[in-house]
Amino acid sequence: METADWENVSEAQQEAGRGSWNHSSTTGFVFTSLFNDSRMHLFLFSMVVVVYTLAMASNAAMVLLIWADARLHTPMYFLLSQLSLLDIFFTSVTVPKMIAGFLFGWISISFGGCGAQMFFFMFLGATECILLALMAYDRYVAICNPLRYPVLMSRRTCLLLVAASWLGGSLNSSIQTALTLQFPYCGSRKIAHFFCEVPSLLRLACADTAIYELVLFVTGVVVLLVPIVFITTSYALILAAVLQMYSAEGRWKALATCSSHLAVVNLFYGPLIYTYMLPASYHSPGQDDVVSVFYTVFTPMLNPVIYSLRNKEVTGAMKKVIGKCGVSRTA
Protein backbone atom coordinates (compact mmCIF):
# COMPACT_ATOMS: atom_id res chain seq x y z
CA MET A 1 0.00 0.00 0.00
CA GLU A 2 1.43 3.39 -0.94
CA THR A 3 1.48 6.21 1.58
CA ALA A 4 -1.21 8.19 -0.25
CA ASP A 5 -3.54 5.19 -0.27
CA TRP A 6 -2.93 4.61 3.39
CA GLU A 7 -3.87 8.15 4.30
CA ASN A 8 -7.26 7.68 2.56
CA VAL A 9 -8.17 4.88 4.91
CA SER A 10 -10.25 6.10 7.83
CA GLU A 11 -9.00 5.77 11.36
CA ALA A 12 -12.08 3.69 12.16
CA GLN A 13 -11.14 1.20 9.47
CA GLN A 14 -7.52 1.17 10.63
CA GLU A 15 -8.37 0.43 14.21
CA ALA A 16 -11.40 -1.76 13.63
CA GLY A 17 -9.42 -4.96 13.70
CA ARG A 18 -11.93 -6.86 11.55
CA GLY A 19 -10.26 -9.93 10.16
CA SER A 20 -6.63 -10.88 10.13
CA TRP A 21 -4.72 -9.93 7.01
CA ASN A 22 -1.15 -10.93 7.70
CA HIS A 23 -0.91 -14.25 5.87
CA SER A 24 -2.80 -13.24 2.75
CA SER A 25 -1.97 -9.55 2.49
CA THR A 26 0.54 -8.30 -0.07
CA THR A 27 0.64 -4.79 1.39
CA GLY A 28 2.46 -5.48 4.64
CA PHE A 29 3.28 -2.76 7.14
CA VAL A 30 3.99 0.96 7.12
CA PHE A 31 6.70 2.52 9.32
CA THR A 32 6.15 5.82 11.06
CA SER A 33 8.93 8.15 10.04
CA LEU A 34 11.67 8.58 12.62
CA PHE A 35 12.42 12.08 11.33
CA ASN A 36 10.29 14.91 9.95
CA ASP A 37 11.18 17.94 7.82
CA SER A 38 12.15 20.23 10.70
CA ARG A 39 15.69 21.61 10.82
CA MET A 40 16.46 19.76 14.03
CA HIS A 41 15.34 16.44 12.57
CA LEU A 42 17.28 17.11 9.38
CA PHE A 43 20.35 17.66 11.53
CA LEU A 44 19.70 14.47 13.51
CA PHE A 45 19.16 12.52 10.31
CA SER A 46 22.47 13.83 8.94
CA MET A 47 24.19 12.75 12.16
CA VAL A 48 22.76 9.24 11.86
CA VAL A 49 24.00 8.99 8.26
CA VAL A 50 27.47 10.19 9.27
CA VAL A 51 27.64 7.79 12.23
CA TYR A 52 26.42 4.89 10.08
CA THR A 53 29.09 5.66 7.47
CA LEU A 54 31.76 5.83 10.18
CA ALA A 55 30.53 2.54 11.67
CA MET A 56 30.79 0.78 8.32
CA ALA A 57 34.21 2.25 7.54
CA SER A 58 35.74 1.70 10.99
CA ASN A 59 34.54 -1.90 11.31
CA ALA A 60 35.65 -2.74 7.77
CA ALA A 61 39.04 -1.18 8.53
CA MET A 62 39.30 -3.26 11.71
CA VAL A 63 38.59 -6.49 9.82
CA LEU A 64 41.12 -5.67 7.10
CA LEU A 65 43.72 -4.58 9.65
CA ILE A 66 43.44 -7.83 11.63
CA TRP A 67 43.58 -9.84 8.42
CA ALA A 68 46.61 -7.97 7.05
CA ASP A 69 48.83 -7.75 10.13
CA ALA A 70 50.39 -11.06 11.19
CA ARG A 71 50.87 -9.79 14.75
CA LEU A 72 47.10 -9.66 15.14
CA HIS A 73 46.55 -13.28 14.10
CA THR A 74 45.66 -14.33 17.64
CA PRO A 75 42.42 -15.70 19.14
CA MET A 76 41.52 -12.36 20.76
CA TYR A 77 41.77 -10.45 17.49
CA PHE A 78 40.07 -13.23 15.55
CA LEU A 79 37.08 -12.83 17.85
CA LEU A 80 37.33 -9.06 17.51
CA SER A 81 37.22 -9.37 13.71
CA GLN A 82 34.06 -11.46 14.08
CA LEU A 83 32.58 -8.72 16.26
CA SER A 84 33.33 -6.12 13.59
CA LEU A 85 31.76 -8.31 10.90
CA LEU A 86 28.64 -8.72 13.00
CA ASP A 87 28.44 -4.96 13.56
CA ILE A 88 28.65 -4.32 9.81
CA PHE A 89 25.75 -6.67 9.10
CA PHE A 90 23.80 -5.73 12.24
CA THR A 91 23.61 -2.01 11.52
CA SER A 92 22.96 -2.64 7.80
CA VAL A 93 19.78 -4.61 8.53
CA THR A 94 17.88 -1.50 9.63
CA VAL A 95 19.68 1.77 8.85
CA PRO A 96 19.66 1.72 5.00
CA LYS A 97 15.90 1.11 5.03
CA MET A 98 15.45 4.03 7.45
CA ILE A 99 17.57 6.30 5.24
CA ALA A 100 15.63 5.29 2.11
CA GLY A 101 12.35 5.89 3.93
CA PHE A 102 13.34 9.44 4.84
CA LEU A 103 14.88 10.38 1.49
CA PHE A 104 12.48 8.66 -0.92
CA GLY A 105 9.37 7.99 1.16
CA TRP A 106 9.80 4.20 1.02
CA ILE A 107 8.16 3.62 4.38
CA SER A 108 6.22 0.44 3.54
CA ILE A 109 7.52 -3.10 3.88
CA SER A 110 5.94 -6.38 2.85
CA PHE A 111 4.95 -9.00 5.39
CA GLY A 112 7.73 -11.28 4.20
CA GLY A 113 10.22 -8.42 4.17
CA CYS A 114 9.29 -7.54 7.74
CA GLY A 115 9.83 -11.16 8.78
CA ALA A 116 13.22 -11.25 7.05
CA GLN A 117 14.32 -8.00 8.70
CA MET A 118 13.19 -9.26 12.09
CA PHE A 119 14.99 -12.58 11.61
CA PHE A 120 18.35 -11.09 10.61
CA PHE A 121 18.16 -8.39 13.28
CA MET A 122 17.60 -10.89 16.09
CA PHE A 123 19.99 -13.42 14.52
CA LEU A 124 22.90 -10.97 14.42
CA GLY A 125 22.03 -9.43 17.80
CA ALA A 126 21.86 -12.79 19.59
CA THR A 127 25.06 -13.95 17.89
CA GLU A 128 26.84 -10.83 19.12
CA CYS A 129 25.57 -11.44 22.67
CA ILE A 130 27.07 -14.93 22.64
CA LEU A 131 30.28 -13.73 20.98
CA LEU A 132 30.84 -11.09 23.67
CA ALA A 133 30.60 -13.85 26.28
CA LEU A 134 33.18 -15.90 24.35
CA MET A 135 35.48 -12.89 24.27
CA ALA A 136 35.25 -12.74 28.06
CA TYR A 137 36.20 -16.42 28.19
CA ASP A 138 39.20 -15.70 25.96
CA ARG A 139 40.41 -13.01 28.37
CA TYR A 140 39.85 -15.35 31.32
CA VAL A 141 41.99 -18.08 29.77
CA ALA A 142 44.71 -15.61 28.71
CA ILE A 143 45.06 -14.12 32.20
CA CYS A 144 44.19 -17.00 34.53
CA ASN A 145 45.61 -19.91 32.49
CA PRO A 146 48.31 -18.39 30.26
CA LEU A 147 50.32 -21.63 29.93
CA ARG A 148 47.29 -23.54 28.61
CA TYR A 149 46.10 -20.65 26.41
CA PRO A 150 47.48 -22.07 23.11
CA VAL A 151 45.65 -25.35 23.74
CA LEU A 152 42.38 -24.00 25.16
CA MET A 153 42.11 -21.28 22.49
CA SER A 154 43.52 -23.12 19.48
CA ARG A 155 42.41 -22.12 15.99
CA ARG A 156 40.07 -25.10 15.81
CA THR A 157 38.54 -24.19 19.17
CA CYS A 158 38.03 -20.58 18.09
CA LEU A 159 36.31 -21.67 14.88
CA LEU A 160 34.02 -24.01 16.83
CA LEU A 161 33.16 -21.29 19.37
CA VAL A 162 32.34 -18.77 16.64
CA ALA A 163 30.28 -21.36 14.74
CA ALA A 164 28.40 -22.12 17.97
CA SER A 165 27.61 -18.43 18.48
CA TRP A 166 26.26 -18.10 14.93
CA LEU A 167 24.24 -21.30 15.32
CA GLY A 168 22.83 -20.16 18.68
CA GLY A 169 21.85 -16.79 17.22
CA SER A 170 20.16 -18.48 14.26
CA LEU A 171 18.20 -20.84 16.51
CA ASN A 172 17.02 -18.03 18.78
CA SER A 173 15.99 -15.86 15.84
CA SER A 174 14.16 -18.67 14.05
CA ILE A 175 12.03 -19.41 17.11
CA GLN A 176 11.18 -15.78 17.87
CA THR A 177 10.45 -14.86 14.26
CA ALA A 178 8.19 -17.88 13.72
CA LEU A 179 6.26 -17.19 16.92
CA THR A 180 5.88 -13.47 16.19
CA LEU A 181 4.65 -13.94 12.61
CA GLN A 182 2.06 -16.56 13.54
CA PHE A 183 -0.10 -13.93 15.29
CA PRO A 184 -3.00 -12.41 13.34
CA TYR A 185 -2.36 -8.74 12.56
CA CYS A 186 -5.38 -6.68 11.74
CA GLY A 187 -6.58 -3.11 11.88
CA SER A 188 -3.75 -0.60 11.86
CA ARG A 189 -0.68 -1.53 9.84
CA LYS A 190 1.41 1.37 11.11
CA ILE A 191 4.45 0.20 13.05
CA ALA A 192 5.41 2.90 15.54
CA HIS A 193 9.09 2.30 14.84
CA PHE A 194 11.63 2.57 12.01
CA PHE A 195 12.09 -1.17 11.56
CA CYS A 196 10.37 -4.47 12.35
CA GLU A 197 11.27 -5.14 15.98
CA VAL A 198 9.32 -7.66 18.04
CA PRO A 199 7.92 -5.33 20.79
CA SER A 200 6.68 -2.78 18.23
CA LEU A 201 5.10 -5.46 16.04
CA LEU A 202 3.31 -7.13 18.94
CA ARG A 203 1.36 -3.92 19.58
CA LEU A 204 -0.46 -4.52 16.28
CA ALA A 205 -1.46 -8.12 17.01
CA CYS A 206 -5.18 -8.64 17.50
CA ALA A 207 -4.70 -11.62 19.80
CA ASP A 208 -3.58 -12.25 23.35
CA THR A 209 0.24 -12.09 23.34
CA ALA A 210 0.74 -12.57 27.09
CA ILE A 211 2.07 -16.13 26.78
CA TYR A 212 4.41 -15.16 23.97
CA GLU A 213 5.70 -12.19 25.95
CA LEU A 214 6.57 -14.68 28.70
CA VAL A 215 8.40 -16.81 26.12
CA LEU A 216 10.16 -13.67 24.92
CA PHE A 217 11.22 -12.95 28.48
CA VAL A 218 12.57 -16.48 28.92
CA THR A 219 14.55 -16.30 25.67
CA GLY A 220 15.81 -12.91 26.83
CA VAL A 221 17.08 -14.55 30.00
CA VAL A 222 18.87 -17.22 27.95
CA VAL A 223 20.35 -14.89 25.33
CA LEU A 224 21.04 -11.86 27.54
CA LEU A 225 21.25 -12.73 31.22
CA VAL A 226 23.07 -16.06 30.88
CA PRO A 227 25.93 -14.46 28.90
CA ILE A 228 25.99 -11.57 31.37
CA VAL A 229 26.37 -14.02 34.27
CA PHE A 230 29.10 -15.81 32.31
CA ILE A 231 30.89 -12.51 31.62
CA THR A 232 30.55 -11.37 35.25
CA THR A 233 31.95 -14.67 36.54
CA SER A 234 34.85 -14.54 34.09
CA TYR A 235 35.80 -11.02 35.12
CA ALA A 236 35.46 -11.81 38.81
CA LEU A 237 38.04 -14.59 38.33
CA ILE A 238 40.17 -12.26 36.20
CA LEU A 239 40.10 -9.57 38.89
CA ALA A 240 41.17 -12.08 41.52
CA ALA A 241 44.07 -13.17 39.31
CA VAL A 242 45.10 -9.58 38.50
CA LEU A 243 45.21 -8.62 42.18
CA GLN A 244 47.69 -11.44 42.77
CA MET A 245 50.08 -10.21 40.06
CA TYR A 246 53.38 -8.78 41.28
CA SER A 247 54.05 -6.68 38.18
CA ALA A 248 52.26 -3.33 38.08
CA GLU A 249 52.76 -3.22 34.31
CA GLY A 250 51.14 -6.65 33.94
CA ARG A 251 48.16 -5.58 36.04
CA TRP A 252 47.72 -2.42 33.99
CA LYS A 253 47.93 -4.28 30.65
CA ALA A 254 45.38 -6.87 31.77
CA LEU A 255 42.95 -4.26 33.10
CA ALA A 256 43.32 -2.10 29.98
CA THR A 257 42.42 -4.99 27.69
CA CYS A 258 39.50 -6.06 29.88
CA SER A 259 38.15 -2.51 30.26
CA SER A 260 37.73 -2.20 26.48
CA HIS A 261 35.66 -5.37 26.36
CA LEU A 262 33.59 -4.35 29.39
CA ALA A 263 32.80 -0.98 27.80
CA VAL A 264 31.53 -2.73 24.65
CA VAL A 265 29.48 -5.16 26.77
CA ASN A 266 27.75 -2.34 28.67
CA LEU A 267 27.00 -0.37 25.51
CA PHE A 268 25.44 -3.38 23.80
CA TYR A 269 23.68 -5.24 26.59
CA GLY A 270 22.15 -2.23 28.36
CA PRO A 271 19.76 -1.13 25.57
CA LEU A 272 18.88 -4.74 24.72
CA ILE A 273 17.85 -5.47 28.31
CA TYR A 274 15.60 -2.40 28.22
CA THR A 275 14.01 -3.50 24.94
CA TYR A 276 13.51 -7.22 25.52
CA MET A 277 13.43 -7.71 29.29
CA LEU A 278 11.28 -4.85 30.61
CA PRO A 279 7.47 -5.25 30.46
CA ALA A 280 5.56 -3.48 27.69
CA SER A 281 4.16 -0.97 30.21
CA TYR A 282 7.66 0.53 30.55
CA HIS A 283 7.96 1.18 26.81
CA SER A 284 6.86 4.05 24.63
CA PRO A 285 7.44 4.49 20.86
CA GLY A 286 9.65 7.55 21.36
CA GLN A 287 11.87 5.87 23.94
CA ASP A 288 12.10 2.69 21.86
CA ASP A 289 13.24 4.73 18.84
CA VAL A 290 16.01 6.45 20.79
CA VAL A 291 17.24 3.22 22.40
CA SER A 292 17.14 1.33 19.09
CA VAL A 293 19.06 4.07 17.26
CA PHE A 294 21.70 3.90 19.98
CA TYR A 295 22.45 0.19 19.75
CA THR A 296 21.87 -0.19 16.00
CA VAL A 297 23.93 2.85 14.92
CA PHE A 298 26.10 4.34 17.66
CA THR A 299 27.32 1.17 19.38
CA PRO A 300 28.65 -0.45 16.16
CA MET A 301 30.55 2.78 15.48
CA LEU A 302 32.00 2.95 19.01
CA ASN A 303 33.19 -0.67 19.21
CA PRO A 304 36.25 -0.37 16.92
CA VAL A 305 37.03 3.06 18.38
CA ILE A 306 37.10 1.65 21.91
CA TYR A 307 39.35 -1.24 20.95
CA SER A 308 41.70 0.83 18.80
CA LEU A 309 42.19 3.66 21.29
CA ARG A 310 42.79 1.40 24.30
CA ASN A 311 44.94 -1.21 22.54
CA LYS A 312 48.60 -0.56 21.70
CA GLU A 313 48.80 -3.50 19.30
CA VAL A 314 45.90 -2.18 17.20
CA THR A 315 47.22 1.39 17.20
CA GLY A 316 50.68 0.07 16.32
CA ALA A 317 49.26 -1.89 13.39
CA MET A 318 47.37 1.19 12.23
CA LYS A 319 50.52 3.33 12.33
CA LYS A 320 52.36 0.65 10.38
CA VAL A 321 49.70 0.58 7.66
CA ILE A 322 49.50 4.39 7.51
CA GLY A 323 53.30 4.52 7.28
CA LYS A 324 53.32 2.07 4.39
CA CYS A 325 50.67 4.11 2.59
CA GLY A 326 52.74 7.27 3.08
CA VAL A 327 55.88 5.58 1.72
CA SER A 328 54.05 4.21 -1.32
CA ARG A 329 52.69 7.67 -2.15
CA THR A 330 56.09 9.34 -1.99
CA ALA A 331 57.77 6.57 -3.98
XYZ file of C-alpha atoms in Angstrom, residues 90 121-134 136 165 168-169 172-173 176 197-199 213-233 261 264-279 283 291 295:
66
model
C 23.803 -5.731 12.242
C 18.160 -8.391 13.277
C 17.603 -10.895 16.087
C 19.987 -13.421 14.524
C 22.899 -10.972 14.421
C 22.025 -9.431 17.797
C 21.856 -12.791 19.586
C 25.061 -13.949 17.894
C 26.842 -10.829 19.119
C 25.572 -11.439 22.669
C 27.073 -14.930 22.641
C 30.281 -13.730 20.980
C 30.843 -11.092 23.665
C 30.598 -13.855 26.284
C 33.176 -15.904 24.347
C 35.248 -12.735 28.060
C 27.613 -18.435 18.479
C 22.834 -20.163 18.676
C 21.847 -16.790 17.225
C 17.016 -18.026 18.779
C 15.992 -15.859 15.838
C 11.177 -15.784 17.873
C 11.268 -5.140 15.978
C 9.319 -7.658 18.039
C 7.925 -5.332 20.787
C 5.702 -12.195 25.954
C 6.565 -14.680 28.700
C 8.399 -16.808 26.119
C 10.156 -13.666 24.921
C 11.221 -12.951 28.485
C 12.571 -16.483 28.915
C 14.552 -16.298 25.673
C 15.809 -12.911 26.830
C 17.082 -14.553 30.001
C 18.871 -17.223 27.947
C 20.351 -14.889 25.332
C 21.039 -11.861 27.540
C 21.253 -12.730 31.216
C 23.068 -16.061 30.883
C 25.933 -14.460 28.899
C 25.986 -11.566 31.375
C 26.367 -14.018 34.268
C 29.099 -15.806 32.313
C 30.889 -12.507 31.624
C 30.552 -11.373 35.246
C 31.951 -14.667 36.538
C 35.660 -5.368 26.361
C 31.531 -2.731 24.653
C 29.475 -5.159 26.769
C 27.753 -2.339 28.672
C 27.003 -0.370 25.511
C 25.443 -3.384 23.799
C 23.675 -5.243 26.589
C 22.149 -2.234 28.363
C 19.758 -1.133 25.573
C 18.881 -4.744 24.720
C 17.849 -5.470 28.309
C 15.601 -2.401 28.216
C 14.008 -3.495 24.936
C 13.509 -7.215 25.520
C 13.435 -7.708 29.294
C 11.284 -4.854 30.612
C 7.474 -5.254 30.460
C 7.962 1.181 26.811
C 17.236 3.218 22.404
C 22.453 0.186 19.754
